[in-house]
Amino acid sequence: MIPIDIIQKTAETLMDKAAIEIPQDYLDGLQAAADVEDGDLSSFVLQAMLENYEAAKEDRRAMCGDTGTPRWYVKMGNETQIEGGPIALEAALRRATANATNGVPLRPNRVHPLWRTDHDNNVGIGAPEIEYGYEPGGEWIDLITVHKGGLFGTDYRMLFPSDGIEGIKRFYLDSLVAFGKRGLACQPAIIGIGLGGCKDTCMVLGKRAACLRTVGSENSDPKIAALEREFKEIGNSIGMGAMGFVGKSMVVDCNIEVGYCHTGGMQMSVHAFCLSSRRAVARVFADGRVEYRTDPDWFTDYQRRETVDWDAPAMEAAE
Amino acid sequence: MSPRKIRLSTTPTQEALDDLQLGDIVYLDGLMYTAREGVYKRALEEKANIPMELPRDSAANFHCSPAARINPDGSFEMGAVTATASFRFAKWLPEWMEKSGAKLIIGKGGMTSKDYKSFFVPNGAIYLSTVGYGTGALLGRGVEKVEAVHWNEELGLAQAMWVIRCNNMGPFIVASDKHGDCLFERENAKIAENLHRVYEGTRPATLKRYGETDDRSDEVI
């Protein structure tokens, strides 16, 4: 049984870490981009961002004034039990979100879409989002918070099998250029692409590809991994860099996730996780141990399974 | 070539403003106030009295809401400061400039050269863009003090009018000049020249979107 007070305390710490500490994989990716960038203005911008991450950590203040729309991804092992059950878990995550909004402080971004009511705590109807995943075996819970910006850089299009890879490339470029102009997407970004699923799951896959995979990770399908590398290269050859200035750094990494879709369609979504790619992760065990990390490790073989049943033994060997 | 760096007052002289060139890096000293949707609606549409003496106290209008809180004792805690995209406020700015005498409009992404020529140049105003985006922690360091928060009860923390005392706050980039030229449009034009090459080997979607255009030199804001 996982103690609920440890879940809430850990969740508060995660909110703080996500807002303040840029994950090392993104930092390494941006440093690599800064090393090759030769546009005057783009270079200046990347250097300023690198200084900004240091300032945030030194001062323990949020790295960006727009602290996004905090959300939670929760994953647990099959044997996990939580003190108070799922209702207590959701209450703990909502409390942690509200407390950290005041504590860090974060910007209270969340308002009612029509009445613009602001509770000043990033909590409201459907906010924060809490999404779930499960893994065979184990008694632990992974708490993952992502603070993604919420206005620009995302698009969806219904493509068809006849559009092919050429059509996918076209929509990819359209999305990068449209949102890259004037730097609205806050690039260079981790670009997540969702392919397939239904419209809603296509958006979910793409968003997770951007937010739940690290810079340098690859899809387990080697042909998709090759596409990811090619798309990163294409994005960085547009001639556009940070803030939409002339440059060569648009894409810190490109991650693609797929889901089975309608036989007549090829849904595609594009998402940009910005210069403040904020994510923080912790695993809480039944004995109260907490291990912090920045890799959500969401897309396991189990999450990408395509068979009716799942054979557990391979998973247990990895534990 | 690294860009020119300049320190500027938030109540600048016209001479200092006229000297600014596209791409210059600016650091600000003095008072600035934040203003986004809520502030314009309240001041211009609901005709509420602006709770500051403008432009005497400040000629710097920041399209921003900070990551900040008001403590129970009434003091303020300001963490990070980042701008929000300015194009959404263009419809209110001509009237706001007339009322407030704003000379520095600070935000994200700039506006169009049409906006600059039609109401920035006649008012002697310049657009400064934040950098990144966003260097929230660096800008937060430039906040010496939060002097006041106006209309918090009416508008909420994110939409309230925050009055900030800046000390060497930056960096900002000069994105419009005294002629009304636009830094982002200049860059977009250079990038557009190359786009046909990047698009080689791609194909337009089978199912078109209503009203879709393939003109890649379009300004998207």
PDB file of C-alpha atoms in Angstrom, chain A residues 107-238:
ATOM      1  CA  ARG A 107       1.522  31.550 -13.030  1.00  0.00           C
ATOM      2  CA  PRO A 108      -2.120  30.674 -12.372  1.00  0.00           C
ATOM      3  CA  ASN A 109      -2.844  30.055 -16.050  1.00  0.00           C
ATOM      4  CA  ARG A 110      -5.987  27.970 -15.813  1.00  0.00           C
ATOM      5  CA  VAL A 111      -9.282  29.772 -16.300  1.00  0.00           C
ATOM      6  CA  HIS A 112     -12.821  28.884 -17.364  1.00  0.00           C
ATOM      7  CA  PRO A 113     -12.973  29.040 -21.196  1.00  0.00           C
ATOM      8  CA  LEU A 114     -16.033  31.300 -21.278  1.00  0.00           C
ATOM      9  CA  TRP A 115     -16.251  33.114 -17.954  1.00  0.00           C
ATOM     10  CA  ARG A 116     -12.461  33.401 -17.527  1.00  0.00           C
ATOM     11  CA  THR A 117     -12.875  32.539 -13.827  1.00  0.00           C
ATOM     12  CA  ASP A 118      -9.405  32.101 -12.278  1.00  0.00           C
ATOM     13  CA  HIS A 119      -9.016  30.196  -9.002  1.00  0.00           C
ATOM     14  CA  ASP A 120      -5.376  31.386  -8.909  1.00  0.00           C
ATOM     15  CA  ASN A 121      -4.221  27.805  -8.363  1.00  0.00           C
ATOM     16  CA  ASN A 122      -4.225  26.024 -11.766  1.00  0.00           C
ATOM     17  CA  VAL A 123      -7.095  23.801 -10.638  1.00  0.00           C
ATOM     18  CA  GLY A 124     -10.575  23.786 -12.145  1.00  0.00           C
ATOM     19  CA  ILE A 125     -12.887  21.741 -14.364  1.00  0.00           C
ATOM     20  CA  GLY A 126     -10.697  19.078 -15.980  1.00  0.00           C
ATOM     21  CA  ALA A 127      -7.556  20.754 -14.682  1.00  0.00           C
ATOM     22  CA  PRO A 128      -4.993  19.449 -14.070  1.00  0.00           C
ATOM     23  CA  GLU A 129      -5.427  16.589 -16.538  1.00  0.00           C
ATOM     24  CA  ILE A 130      -4.577  13.215 -15.002  1.00  0.00           C
ATOM     25  CA  GLU A 131      -3.875  10.357 -17.405  1.00  0.00           C
ATOM     26  CA  TYR A 132      -3.095   6.769 -16.505  1.00  0.00           C
ATOM     27  CA  GLY A 133      -0.975   3.893 -17.708  1.00  0.00           C
ATOM     28  CA  TYR A 134      -0.239   0.452 -16.267  1.00  0.00           C
ATOM     29  CA  GLU A 135       2.633  -2.016 -16.420  1.00  0.00           C
ATOM     30  CA  PRO A 136       2.590  -5.743 -15.715  1.00  0.00           C
ATOM     31  CA  GLY A 137       4.090  -6.635 -12.339  1.00  0.00           C
ATOM     32  CA  GLY A 138       5.439  -4.480  -9.541  1.00  0.00           C
ATOM     33  CA  GLU A 139       4.093  -2.378  -6.683  1.00  0.00           C
ATOM     34  CA  TRP A 140       5.048   1.194  -7.440  1.00  0.00           C
ATOM     35  CA  ILE A 141       3.578   4.370  -8.833  1.00  0.00           C
ATOM     36  CA  ASP A 142       5.291   6.739 -11.274  1.00  0.00           C
ATOM     37  CA  LEU A 143       4.210  10.354 -10.914  1.00  0.00           C
ATOM     38  CA  ILE A 144       5.071  12.409 -13.987  1.00  0.00           C
ATOM     39  CA  THR A 145       4.289  16.090 -14.242  1.00  0.00           C
ATOM     40  CA  VAL A 146       4.569  17.984 -17.518  1.00  0.00           C
ATOM     41  CA  HIS A 147       4.248  21.779 -17.740  1.00  0.00           C
ATOM     42  CA  LYS A 148       3.759  22.296 -21.457  1.00  0.00           C
ATOM     43  CA  GLY A 149       2.976  25.690 -22.925  1.00  0.00           C
ATOM     44  CA  GLY A 150      -0.556  25.829 -24.152  1.00  0.00           C
ATOM     45  CA  LEU A 151      -1.066  28.189 -27.108  1.00  0.00           C
ATOM     46  CA  PHE A 152       1.091  27.548 -30.174  1.00  0.00           C
ATOM     47  CA  GLY A 153       2.868  24.788 -32.058  1.00  0.00           C
ATOM     48  CA  THR A 154       0.222  22.071 -32.258  1.00  0.00           C
ATOM     49  CA  ASP A 155      -1.868  20.996 -35.237  1.00  0.00           C
ATOM     50  CA  TYR A 156      -3.832  18.013 -36.537  1.00  0.00           C
ATOM     51  CA  ARG A 157      -4.692  16.856 -40.030  1.00  0.00           C
ATOM     52  CA  MET A 158      -6.551  13.894 -41.485  1.00  0.00           C
ATOM     53  CA  LEU A 159      -4.249  12.467 -44.121  1.00  0.00           C
ATOM     54  CA  PHE A 160      -4.946   9.370 -46.217  1.00  0.00           C
ATOM     55  CA  PRO A 161      -2.777   6.392 -47.158  1.00  0.00           C
ATOM     56  CA  SER A 162      -2.378   7.872 -50.655  1.00  0.00           C
ATOM     57  CA  ASP A 163      -0.732  10.974 -49.128  1.00  0.00           C
ATOM     58  CA  GLY A 164       2.218   8.765 -48.184  1.00  0.00           C
ATOM     59  CA  ILE A 165       5.450   9.872 -46.528  1.00  0.00           C
ATOM     60  CA  GLU A 166       5.567  12.872 -48.887  1.00  0.00           C
ATOM     61  CA  GLY A 167       2.261  14.072 -47.435  1.00  0.00           C
ATOM     62  CA  ILE A 168       3.468  13.515 -43.890  1.00  0.00           C
ATOM     63  CA  LYS A 169       6.578  15.570 -44.632  1.00  0.00           C
ATOM     64  CA  ARG A 170       4.479  18.360 -46.114  1.00  0.00           C
ATOM     65  CA  PHE A 171       2.262  18.676 -43.053  1.00  0.00           C
ATOM     66  CA  TYR A 172       5.298  18.452 -40.778  1.00  0.00           C
ATOM     67  CA  LEU A 173       6.984  21.341 -42.604  1.00  0.00           C
ATOM     68  CA  ASP A 174       3.748  23.351 -42.739  1.00  0.00           C
ATOM     69  CA  SER A 175       3.384  23.029 -38.965  1.00  0.00           C
ATOM     70  CA  LEU A 176       7.000  23.940 -38.204  1.00  0.00           C
ATOM     71  CA  VAL A 177       7.061  26.959 -40.508  1.00  0.00           C
ATOM     72  CA  ALA A 178       3.631  28.270 -39.517  1.00  0.00           C
ATOM     73  CA  PHE A 179       4.335  28.146 -35.790  1.00  0.00           C
ATOM     74  CA  GLY A 180       8.049  28.820 -36.126  1.00  0.00           C
ATOM     75  CA  LYS A 181       7.523  32.253 -37.669  1.00  0.00           C
ATOM     76  CA  ARG A 182       8.212  34.915 -35.021  1.00  0.00           C
ATOM     77  CA  GLY A 183       9.118  32.048 -32.709  1.00  0.00           C
ATOM     78  CA  LEU A 184       5.560  31.416 -31.564  1.00  0.00           C
ATOM     79  CA  ALA A 185       6.374  27.730 -30.950  1.00  0.00           C
ATOM     80  CA  CYS A 186       9.291  28.795 -28.684  1.00  0.00           C
ATOM     81  CA  GLN A 187      11.670  26.628 -30.721  1.00  0.00           C
ATOM     82  CA  PRO A 188      14.028  24.825 -30.849  1.00  0.00           C
ATOM     83  CA  ALA A 189      11.568  22.274 -29.538  1.00  0.00           C
ATOM     84  CA  ILE A 190      11.104  18.575 -29.030  1.00  0.00           C
ATOM     85  CA  ILE A 191       8.717  17.817 -31.869  1.00  0.00           C
ATOM     86  CA  GLY A 192       6.262  15.022 -31.176  1.00  0.00           C
ATOM     87  CA  ILE A 193       4.356  13.443 -34.040  1.00  0.00           C
ATOM     88  CA  GLY A 194       1.338  11.204 -33.615  1.00  0.00           C
ATOM     89  CA  LEU A 195       0.429   8.970 -36.532  1.00  0.00           C
ATOM     90  CA  GLY A 196      -2.767   6.946 -36.673  1.00  0.00           C
ATOM     91  CA  GLY A 197      -5.191   6.178 -33.876  1.00  0.00           C
ATOM     92  CA  CYS A 198      -8.447   8.134 -34.005  1.00  0.00           C
ATOM     93  CA  LYS A 199      -8.464  11.929 -33.955  1.00  0.00           C
ATOM     94  CA  ASP A 200      -8.331  12.163 -30.167  1.00  0.00           C
ATOM     95  CA  THR A 201      -5.788   9.351 -29.693  1.00  0.00           C
ATOM     96  CA  CYS A 202      -3.657  10.772 -32.518  1.00  0.00           C
ATOM     97  CA  MET A 203      -3.404  14.016 -30.541  1.00  0.00           C
ATOM     98  CA  VAL A 204      -2.638  12.087 -27.349  1.00  0.00           C
ATOM     99  CA  LEU A 205       0.103  10.032 -29.060  1.00  0.00           C
ATOM    100  CA  GLY A 206       1.783  13.105 -30.539  1.00  0.00           C
ATOM    101  CA  LYS A 207       1.635  15.022 -27.286  1.00  0.00           C
ATOM    102  CA  ARG A 208       3.094  12.083 -25.392  1.00  0.00           C
ATOM    103  CA  ALA A 209       5.792  11.679 -28.054  1.00  0.00           C
ATOM    104  CA  ALA A 210       6.802  15.313 -27.384  1.00  0.00           C
ATOM    105  CA  CYS A 211       6.444  15.304 -23.607  1.00  0.00           C
ATOM    106  CA  LEU A 212       7.124  11.758 -22.418  1.00  0.00           C
ATOM    107  CA  ARG A 213      10.152  10.823 -24.532  1.00  0.00           C
ATOM    108  CA  THR A 214      13.618  12.236 -23.962  1.00  0.00           C
ATOM    109  CA  VAL A 215      15.993  13.902 -26.407  1.00  0.00           C
ATOM    110  CA  GLY A 216      18.087  11.147 -27.973  1.00  0.00           C
ATOM    111  CA  SER A 217      15.494   8.392 -27.487  1.00  0.00           C
ATOM    112  CA  GLU A 218      14.374   6.338 -30.467  1.00  0.00           C
ATOM    113  CA  ASN A 219      11.196   4.519 -31.400  1.00  0.00           C
ATOM    114  CA  SER A 220      11.628   0.754 -30.987  1.00  0.00           C
ATOM    115  CA  ASP A 221      10.643   0.233 -34.644  1.00  0.00           C
ATOM    116  CA  PRO A 222      13.916   0.815 -36.557  1.00  0.00           C
ATOM    117  CA  LYS A 223      12.109   2.202 -39.610  1.00  0.00           C
ATOM    118  CA  ILE A 224      10.244   4.741 -37.488  1.00  0.00           C
ATOM    119  CA  ALA A 225      13.521   5.589 -35.715  1.00  0.00           C
ATOM    120  CA  ALA A 226      15.057   6.305 -39.142  1.00  0.00           C
ATOM    121  CA  LEU A 227      12.127   8.616 -39.946  1.00  0.00           C
ATOM    122  CA  GLU A 228      12.679  10.434 -36.638  1.00  0.00           C
ATOM    123  CA  ARG A 229      16.314  11.102 -37.567  1.00  0.00           C
ATOM    124  CA  GLU A 230      15.355  12.229 -41.065  1.00  0.00           C
ATOM    125  CA  PHE A 231      12.643  14.559 -39.757  1.00  0.00           C
ATOM    126  CA  LYS A 232      15.009  16.155 -37.244  1.00  0.00           C
ATOM    127  CA  GLU A 233      17.416  16.854 -40.093  1.00  0.00           C
ATOM    128  CA  ILE A 234      14.672  18.272 -42.351  1.00  0.00           C
ATOM    129  CA  GLY A 235      13.391  20.540 -39.593  1.00  0.00           C
ATOM    130  CA  ASN A 236      16.854  21.938 -39.018  1.00  0.00           C
ATOM    131  CA  SER A 237      17.394  22.608 -42.722  1.00  0.00           C
ATOM    132  CA  ILE A 238      14.431  24.995 -43.084  1.00  0.00           C
TER     133      ILE A 238
END
